[in-house]
Tab-separated table of C-alpha atoms in Angstrom:
chain	number	residue	atom	x	y	z
A	1	UNK	CA	62.083	2.528	-24.752
A	2	UNK	CA	62.242	-1.116	-24.273
A	3	UNK	CA	58.632	-1.155	-25.604
A	4	UNK	CA	60.497	-0.605	-29.216
A	5	UNK	CA	61.672	-4.061	-28.937
A	6	UNK	CA	58.283	-5.254	-30.186
A	7	UNK	CA	58.188	-3.209	-33.582
A	8	UNK	CA	62.226	-4.067	-33.635
A	9	UNK	CA	60.920	-7.637	-34.185
A	10	UNK	CA	60.617	-7.001	-37.954
A	11	UNK	CA	63.898	-5.974	-38.069
A	12	UNK	CA	65.752	-9.036	-36.609
A	13	UNK	CA	65.042	-11.966	-38.810
A	14	UNK	CA	66.961	-11.404	-41.555
A	15	UNK	CA	69.915	-10.357	-39.514
A	16	UNK	CA	69.810	-13.186	-36.960
A	17	UNK	CA	69.509	-15.779	-39.945
A	18	UNK	CA	72.350	-14.339	-41.810
A	19	UNK	CA	74.532	-14.271	-38.621
A	20	UNK	CA	73.592	-17.457	-37.255
A	21	UNK	CA	72.160	-19.769	-40.199
A	22	UNK	CA	69.188	-20.543	-37.847
A	23	UNK	CA	66.363	-20.153	-40.141
A	24	UNK	CA	63.992	-20.577	-37.137
A	25	UNK	CA	64.462	-16.977	-36.523
A	26	UNK	CA	62.268	-16.064	-39.130
A	27	UNK	CA	59.680	-17.342	-36.740
A	28	UNK	CA	61.386	-14.580	-34.203
A	29	UNK	CA	57.961	-13.030	-33.366
A	30	UNK	CA	56.035	-16.028	-32.080
A	31	UNK	CA	59.258	-17.107	-30.227
A	32	UNK	CA	59.444	-13.833	-28.039
A	33	UNK	CA	55.675	-13.034	-27.574
A	34	UNK	CA	54.367	-16.669	-27.146
A	35	UNK	CA	57.556	-18.474	-25.423
A	36	UNK	CA	60.140	-15.792	-24.152
A	37	UNK	CA	57.531	-13.391	-22.705
A	38	UNK	CA	55.426	-15.643	-20.450
A	39	UNK	CA	58.546	-17.372	-19.146
A	40	UNK	CA	59.947	-13.850	-18.221
A	41	UNK	CA	56.557	-12.823	-16.731
A	42	UNK	CA	56.653	-16.040	-14.838
A	43	UNK	CA	60.166	-15.421	-13.409
A	44	UNK	CA	59.935	-11.655	-13.242
A	45	UNK	CA	56.524	-11.169	-11.605
A	46	UNK	CA	54.374	-8.289	-10.969
A	47	UNK	CA	55.538	-4.495	-11.114
A	48	UNK	CA	53.964	-3.429	-7.726
A	49	UNK	CA	54.629	0.048	-8.160
A	50	UNK	CA	52.020	3.161	-9.251
A	51	UNK	CA	52.809	6.484	-9.979
A	52	UNK	CA	52.733	8.776	-7.030
A	53	UNK	CA	49.690	11.300	-6.801
A	54	UNK	CA	52.370	14.353	-7.001
A	55	UNK	CA	54.093	13.181	-10.339
A	56	UNK	CA	50.772	12.754	-12.185
A	57	UNK	CA	50.932	15.940	-14.046
A	58	UNK	CA	54.511	16.025	-14.768
A	59	UNK	CA	54.099	12.164	-16.033
A	60	UNK	CA	51.206	13.268	-18.258
A	61	UNK	CA	53.301	16.128	-19.894
A	62	UNK	CA	56.628	14.577	-20.229
A	63	UNK	CA	57.189	14.277	-23.906
A	64	UNK	CA	59.789	11.399	-23.359
A	65	UNK	CA	56.722	8.917	-23.386
A	66	UNK	CA	55.387	10.128	-26.377
A	67	UNK	CA	58.262	9.701	-28.423
A	68	UNK	CA	57.952	5.999	-27.550
A	69	UNK	CA	54.876	5.852	-29.106
A	70	UNK	CA	55.809	8.298	-32.017
A	71	UNK	CA	59.108	5.841	-32.687
A	72	UNK	CA	56.936	2.670	-32.984
A	73	UNK	CA	55.723	3.767	-36.411
A	74	UNK	CA	58.983	3.992	-38.571
A	75	UNK	CA	60.344	1.127	-37.073
A	76	UNK	CA	56.994	-0.942	-37.893
A	77	UNK	CA	57.250	0.363	-41.362
A	78	UNK	CA	60.598	-0.293	-42.205
A	79	UNK	CA	60.400	-3.734	-40.984
A	80	UNK	CA	57.196	-4.191	-43.196
A	81	UNK	CA	59.200	-2.810	-46.533
A	82	UNK	CA	61.893	-5.131	-45.894
A	83	UNK	CA	59.656	-8.285	-45.181
A	84	UNK	CA	57.539	-6.983	-48.233
A	85	UNK	CA	60.936	-7.319	-50.268
A	86	UNK	CA	61.717	-10.649	-48.859
A	87	UNK	CA	58.182	-12.178	-49.589
A	88	UNK	CA	58.661	-10.964	-53.333
A	89	UNK	CA	61.882	-12.570	-53.773
A	90	UNK	CA	63.097	-16.258	-54.129
A	91	UNK	CA	65.675	-16.695	-51.437
A	92	UNK	CA	62.898	-17.832	-48.712
A	93	UNK	CA	60.884	-20.537	-48.911
A	94	UNK	CA	57.284	-20.764	-48.091
A	95	UNK	CA	57.764	-22.073	-44.734
A	96	UNK	CA	60.208	-18.980	-43.987
A	97	UNK	CA	57.937	-16.718	-45.656
A	98	UNK	CA	54.967	-17.852	-43.395
A	99	UNK	CA	57.298	-17.328	-40.468
A	100	UNK	CA	58.182	-13.959	-41.304
A	101	UNK	CA	54.624	-13.180	-41.793
A	102	UNK	CA	53.616	-14.451	-38.403
A	103	UNK	CA	56.415	-12.235	-37.018
A	104	UNK	CA	55.181	-8.949	-39.202
A	105	UNK	CA	51.756	-10.010	-38.054
A	106	UNK	CA	52.338	-9.902	-34.292
A	107	UNK	CA	54.381	-6.782	-34.840
A	108	UNK	CA	51.318	-5.424	-36.566
A	109	UNK	CA	48.988	-6.514	-33.827
A	110	UNK	CA	51.245	-4.639	-31.249
A	111	UNK	CA	51.081	-1.890	-33.344
A	112	UNK	CA	47.207	-1.528	-32.934
A	113	UNK	CA	47.925	-1.360	-29.157
A	114	UNK	CA	50.062	1.840	-30.028
A	115	UNK	CA	47.579	3.136	-32.112
A	116	UNK	CA	45.061	2.553	-29.217
A	117	UNK	CA	47.415	4.657	-27.122
A	118	UNK	CA	47.376	7.495	-29.857
A	119	UNK	CA	43.678	7.266	-30.503
A	120	UNK	CA	42.887	8.237	-27.147
A	121	UNK	CA	44.376	11.628	-27.160
A	122	UNK	CA	43.136	15.001	-28.503
A	123	UNK	CA	45.790	16.101	-29.916
A	124	UNK	CA	45.504	16.164	-33.898
A	125	UNK	CA	48.824	15.006	-34.750
A	126	UNK	CA	48.579	11.689	-32.520
A	127	UNK	CA	45.112	10.942	-33.864
A	128	UNK	CA	46.453	11.117	-37.272
A	129	UNK	CA	49.371	8.992	-36.027
A	130	UNK	CA	47.128	6.285	-34.601
A	131	UNK	CA	45.445	5.968	-38.181
A	132	UNK	CA	48.458	5.312	-39.558
A	133	UNK	CA	49.975	2.766	-37.272
A	134	UNK	CA	46.625	1.011	-38.110
A	135	UNK	CA	47.491	0.926	-41.910
A	136	UNK	CA	49.391	-2.133	-41.740
A	137	UNK	CA	46.919	-4.298	-40.366
A	138	UNK	CA	43.922	-2.610	-42.439
A	139	UNK	CA	41.974	-2.204	-39.158
A	140	UNK	CA	41.408	1.395	-39.594
A	141	UNK	CA	37.819	1.343	-38.369
A	142	UNK	CA	39.129	0.522	-34.849
A	143	UNK	CA	39.995	4.272	-34.583
A	144	UNK	CA	36.188	4.782	-34.236
A	145	UNK	CA	34.862	1.627	-32.764
A	146	UNK	CA	37.040	1.686	-29.569
A	147	UNK	CA	36.836	5.162	-28.652
A	148	UNK	CA	33.169	5.701	-29.652
A	149	UNK	CA	31.828	2.138	-29.309
A	150	UNK	CA	33.541	-0.026	-27.078
A	151	UNK	CA	34.418	2.446	-24.166
A	152	UNK	CA	30.724	3.406	-24.314
A	153	UNK	CA	29.405	-0.451	-24.017
A	154	UNK	CA	32.179	-1.987	-22.369
A	155	UNK	CA	31.288	-4.919	-20.006
A	156	UNK	CA	27.604	-4.920	-21.065
A	157	UNK	CA	26.058	-7.644	-23.802
A	158	UNK	CA	25.680	-4.728	-26.275
A	159	UNK	CA	29.383	-4.514	-26.599
A	160	UNK	CA	30.898	-6.953	-29.342
A	161	UNK	CA	34.263	-6.795	-28.098
A	162	UNK	CA	33.412	-7.680	-24.274
A	163	UNK	CA	33.435	-11.656	-24.419
A	164	UNK	CA	30.772	-13.483	-22.708
A	165	UNK	CA	31.237	-16.058	-19.684
A	166	UNK	CA	31.049	-19.402	-21.445
A	167	UNK	CA	31.677	-18.147	-25.026
A	168	UNK	CA	35.137	-19.683	-26.746
A	169	UNK	CA	37.695	-17.447	-28.338
A	170	UNK	CA	36.664	-18.951	-31.492
A	171	UNK	CA	32.871	-18.076	-31.317
A	172	UNK	CA	33.965	-14.529	-29.975
A	173	UNK	CA	36.350	-13.943	-32.747
A	174	UNK	CA	33.732	-13.371	-35.527
A	175	UNK	CA	31.318	-11.557	-33.375
A	176	UNK	CA	33.765	-9.007	-32.409
A	177	UNK	CA	35.509	-8.813	-35.607
A	178	UNK	CA	32.323	-8.154	-37.743
A	179	UNK	CA	30.192	-6.502	-34.856
A	180	UNK	CA	32.972	-3.821	-34.669
A	181	UNK	CA	32.710	-3.300	-38.118
A	182	UNK	CA	29.290	-2.710	-38.261
A	183	UNK	CA	29.332	-0.566	-35.150
A	184	UNK	CA	31.948	1.332	-36.172
A	185	UNK	CA	30.459	2.264	-39.720
A	186	UNK	CA	27.141	3.138	-37.965
A	187	UNK	CA	28.775	5.384	-35.522
A	188	UNK	CA	30.633	7.371	-37.967
A	189	UNK	CA	27.641	7.486	-40.181
A	190	UNK	CA	25.505	8.963	-37.308
A	191	UNK	CA	28.319	11.306	-36.307
A	192	UNK	CA	28.393	12.586	-40.266
A	193	UNK	CA	24.729	12.813	-40.360
A	194	UNK	CA	24.835	15.235	-37.129
A	195	UNK	CA	27.197	17.470	-39.100
A	196	UNK	CA	25.043	17.349	-42.349
A	197	UNK	CA	27.483	15.422	-44.215
A	198	UNK	CA	27.125	12.149	-46.130
A	199	UNK	CA	29.595	9.083	-45.871
A	200	UNK	CA	31.499	9.961	-48.898
A	201	UNK	CA	33.566	12.957	-47.168
A	202	UNK	CA	37.029	13.476	-46.576
A	203	UNK	CA	36.335	14.399	-42.628
A	204	UNK	CA	35.152	10.514	-42.439
A	205	UNK	CA	37.493	8.975	-39.759
A	206	UNK	CA	37.110	5.303	-41.302
A	207	UNK	CA	37.780	6.390	-45.057
A	208	UNK	CA	40.392	8.360	-43.963
A	209	UNK	CA	42.138	5.442	-42.056
A	210	UNK	CA	41.174	2.828	-44.845
A	211	UNK	CA	42.650	5.294	-47.135
A	212	UNK	CA	46.194	4.791	-45.645
A	213	UNK	CA	46.025	1.025	-45.939
A	214	UNK	CA	45.070	1.326	-49.482
A	215	UNK	CA	47.984	3.776	-50.271
A	216	UNK	CA	50.287	1.760	-48.231
A	217	UNK	CA	49.423	-1.525	-49.914
A	218	UNK	CA	49.371	0.043	-53.222
A	219	UNK	CA	52.755	1.282	-52.840
A	220	UNK	CA	53.918	-2.109	-51.565
A	221	UNK	CA	52.187	-3.871	-54.746
A	222	UNK	CA	53.698	-1.398	-57.127
A	223	UNK	CA	57.221	-1.997	-55.680
A	224	UNK	CA	57.643	-5.355	-55.146
A	225	UNK	CA	54.635	-6.789	-57.104
A	226	UNK	CA	52.011	-9.500	-56.630
A	227	UNK	CA	54.123	-12.486	-55.099
A	228	UNK	CA	54.020	-10.849	-51.767
A	229	UNK	CA	50.182	-9.881	-51.473
A	230	UNK	CA	49.397	-13.383	-49.668
A	231	UNK	CA	51.750	-12.981	-46.961
A	232	UNK	CA	50.867	-8.966	-46.477
A	233	UNK	CA	47.121	-10.146	-46.118
A	234	UNK	CA	48.073	-12.853	-43.714
A	235	UNK	CA	50.008	-10.653	-41.490
A	236	UNK	CA	47.240	-7.967	-41.491
A	237	UNK	CA	44.859	-11.232	-39.945
A	238	UNK	CA	47.106	-12.037	-37.444
A	239	UNK	CA	47.723	-8.452	-36.338
A	240	UNK	CA	43.802	-7.910	-35.787
A	241	UNK	CA	43.231	-11.384	-34.808
A	242	UNK	CA	45.865	-10.903	-32.114
A	243	UNK	CA	43.905	-7.656	-31.042
A	244	UNK	CA	40.621	-9.373	-30.521
A	245	UNK	CA	41.943	-12.061	-28.797
A	246	UNK	CA	43.395	-9.328	-26.263
A	247	UNK	CA	39.907	-7.819	-26.409
A	248	UNK	CA	38.593	-11.440	-25.195
A	249	UNK	CA	41.049	-11.521	-22.533
A	250	UNK	CA	40.430	-8.114	-21.161
A	251	UNK	CA	36.709	-8.106	-20.603
A	252	UNK	CA	35.440	-12.202	-20.426
A	253	UNK	CA	32.472	-12.459	-18.000
A	254	UNK	CA	32.393	-9.153	-16.595
A	255	UNK	CA	29.255	-7.044	-16.582
A	256	UNK	CA	28.821	-3.346	-15.160
A	257	UNK	CA	25.843	-2.832	-12.770
A	258	UNK	CA	22.616	-1.542	-13.866
A	259	UNK	CA	20.956	1.637	-12.394
A	260	UNK	CA	17.661	1.812	-10.909
A	261	UNK	CA	16.517	3.615	-14.288
A	262	UNK	CA	18.030	0.902	-16.341
A	263	UNK	CA	21.248	2.485	-17.519
A	264	UNK	CA	24.416	0.889	-17.273
A	265	UNK	CA	26.653	2.493	-14.346
A	266	UNK	CA	29.792	4.233	-15.258
A	267	UNK	CA	32.741	1.787	-16.002
A	268	UNK	CA	34.873	1.184	-12.926
A	269	UNK	CA	38.242	-0.682	-12.575
A	270	UNK	CA	35.890	-3.628	-11.488
A	271	UNK	CA	34.747	-3.979	-15.038
A	272	UNK	CA	37.922	-5.129	-16.430
A	273	UNK	CA	40.872	-7.700	-16.186
A	274	UNK	CA	44.174	-6.400	-14.830
A	275	UNK	CA	47.297	-7.734	-14.763
A	276	UNK	CA	50.524	-5.879	-13.250
A	277	UNK	CA	53.045	-8.535	-15.068
A	278	UNK	CA	56.090	-6.159	-15.264
A	279	UNK	CA	57.635	-7.441	-18.441
A	280	UNK	CA	54.393	-7.695	-20.577
A	281	UNK	CA	53.518	-4.209	-19.384
A	282	UNK	CA	56.753	-2.951	-20.943
A	283	UNK	CA	56.058	-4.223	-24.208
A	284	UNK	CA	52.463	-3.273	-24.377
A	285	UNK	CA	52.740	0.606	-22.800
A	286	UNK	CA	50.856	-0.648	-19.980
A	287	UNK	CA	47.980	-1.888	-21.609
A	288	UNK	CA	47.747	-4.632	-18.737
A	289	UNK	CA	46.713	-2.057	-16.437
A	290	UNK	CA	43.376	-1.933	-18.359
A	291	UNK	CA	40.934	-1.576	-15.568
A	292	UNK	CA	42.652	2.243	-14.632
A	293	UNK	CA	42.240	2.616	-18.559
A	294	UNK	CA	38.771	2.065	-18.623
A	295	UNK	CA	37.779	3.797	-15.547
A	296	UNK	CA	40.035	6.700	-16.624
A	297	UNK	CA	40.430	6.604	-20.561
A	298	UNK	CA	42.093	10.063	-20.571
A	299	UNK	CA	45.149	8.968	-18.783
A	300	UNK	CA	48.430	8.589	-20.701
A	301	UNK	CA	49.989	4.854	-20.358
A	302	UNK	CA	52.777	5.998	-18.162
A	303	UNK	CA	50.027	7.206	-15.633
A	304	UNK	CA	48.148	4.351	-15.492
A	305	UNK	CA	47.684	2.235	-11.944
A	306	UNK	CA	46.994	-1.005	-10.358
A	307	UNK	CA	43.953	-0.961	-7.837
A	308	UNK	CA	42.761	-3.430	-5.312
A	309	UNK	CA	39.338	-2.911	-7.053
A	310	UNK	CA	40.494	-4.610	-10.282
A	311	UNK	CA	40.073	-8.496	-10.811
A	312	UNK	CA	43.561	-9.908	-11.300
A	313	UNK	CA	44.256	-12.252	-13.993
A	314	UNK	CA	46.393	-15.066	-13.157
A	315	UNK	CA	49.093	-14.230	-15.835
A	316	UNK	CA	50.192	-11.683	-18.122
A	317	UNK	CA	48.557	-11.104	-21.507
A	318	UNK	CA	51.103	-13.286	-23.448
A	319	UNK	CA	50.223	-16.583	-21.472
A	320	UNK	CA	46.457	-15.749	-21.369
A	321	UNK	CA	46.559	-15.529	-25.131
A	322	UNK	CA	47.840	-19.282	-25.175
A	323	UNK	CA	45.080	-20.387	-22.685
A	324	UNK	CA	42.407	-18.502	-24.733
A	325	UNK	CA	43.407	-20.638	-27.535
A	326	UNK	CA	42.280	-24.010	-25.789
A	327	UNK	CA	38.678	-23.342	-24.545
A	328	UNK	CA	38.251	-26.006	-22.026
A	329	UNK	CA	41.701	-24.918	-20.398
A	330	UNK	CA	40.929	-21.205	-20.968
A	331	UNK	CA	37.353	-22.246	-18.634
A	332	UNK	CA	38.785	-24.349	-16.275
A	333	UNK	CA	41.146	-21.327	-15.373
A	334	UNK	CA	39.107	-18.322	-15.710
A	335	UNK	CA	35.434	-19.419	-15.074
A	336	UNK	CA	36.001	-19.990	-11.448
A	337	UNK	CA	37.926	-16.500	-11.151
A	338	UNK	CA	34.616	-14.743	-12.708
A	339	UNK	CA	32.483	-16.601	-10.074
A	340	UNK	CA	34.995	-15.707	-7.399
A	341	UNK	CA	34.846	-12.172	-8.589
A	342	UNK	CA	30.826	-12.040	-8.191
A	343	UNK	CA	31.350	-13.779	-4.784
A	344	UNK	CA	29.573	-16.896	-6.287
A	345	UNK	CA	26.592	-15.054	-7.698
A	346	UNK	CA	26.962	-15.391	-11.622
A	347	UNK	CA	23.545	-13.724	-11.964
A	348	UNK	CA	25.724	-10.647	-12.076
A	349	UNK	CA	28.138	-11.882	-14.915
A	350	UNK	CA	27.845	-11.510	-18.523
A	351	UNK	CA	26.824	-14.896	-19.435
A	352	UNK	CA	26.807	-15.989	-23.137
A	353	UNK	CA	22.766	-16.024	-23.779
A	354	UNK	CA	22.865	-19.721	-25.166
A	355	UNK	CA	24.603	-20.946	-22.022
A	356	UNK	CA	22.893	-18.911	-19.469
A	357	UNK	CA	20.489	-21.356	-17.915
A	358	UNK	CA	23.035	-24.265	-17.901
A	359	UNK	CA	25.774	-22.073	-16.275
A	360	UNK	CA	23.792	-20.922	-13.951
A	361	UNK	CA	22.307	-24.119	-12.850
A	362	UNK	CA	25.811	-25.595	-12.588
A	363	UNK	CA	26.859	-22.883	-10.312
A	364	UNK	CA	24.041	-23.259	-8.027
A	365	UNK	CA	24.430	-26.994	-7.785
A	366	UNK	CA	27.996	-26.447	-6.988
A	367	UNK	CA	27.267	-23.756	-4.280
């Protein structure tokens, strides 16, 4: 239930400011995500426990954990309605409205993580809830691209969401955002074609998800007017920007093995960065146990495990996001970890094509 603190951040700013008079609380989202959580991760440390084999079935079918993700949605949407009301009014200055947009954007990004958990399920209700959770960020195509594209191509040069060694976050973001959109449209178009259906069809998963954004934004515009639109769009950009930054962290430089026939080997825990920092795992429904998620995508979040095979990040996602925004600092920390993961043989890594020869030459000299 502590994972619901994240969407709760959207409900807190007005009350905190009203009760304390401290206007910095409009920025409570960035304060918690970028300052408080990294500090708590450092103090609390790693989880260090895994679900037991004999508890797997019971945990998988325990509906308590499902309701923790279900409840994310009404809290998230309630916070958005309150924010839209405040963006449309005159009570707040521009700086305070920007702070509220940043807070809602981070909630929206974490909401994509709730959609990620729901979208992996086979139950029809949960898949519809996944699309609803994506409405606030306007990133509905993620429902298709993540499940059908990213999981099939992860840790290969063909995956726009797998960052390459030597690629900065700022180079990665447009490649992943637009590459993922193109891939999702192609995948869904091909799926519909195989069924003898055209693009403009009610069974189009992307159009279903995007239509939820249109309805949500249209309703907010009708009720609160156009003054809140710039902040509504800003929070969406922050939301999907956070998602793509996490993508950057999760697979930086990692490459699956090639099989003798030229096909890629099945994804293993060694092909995703893992972090078992307890506090961030609570907030992100164990997303940081990403190695097990990609090796076993059917597992529900409460059953994910940390394994010895998985390469380990030096800190939790919240800290790594901050590092990623400063490319020289990121490379200083992460490039040696990629090299160590491959025992110094960077020919086995996923290297940015334009930097391949230079990167290999530098590490040959260092060796």
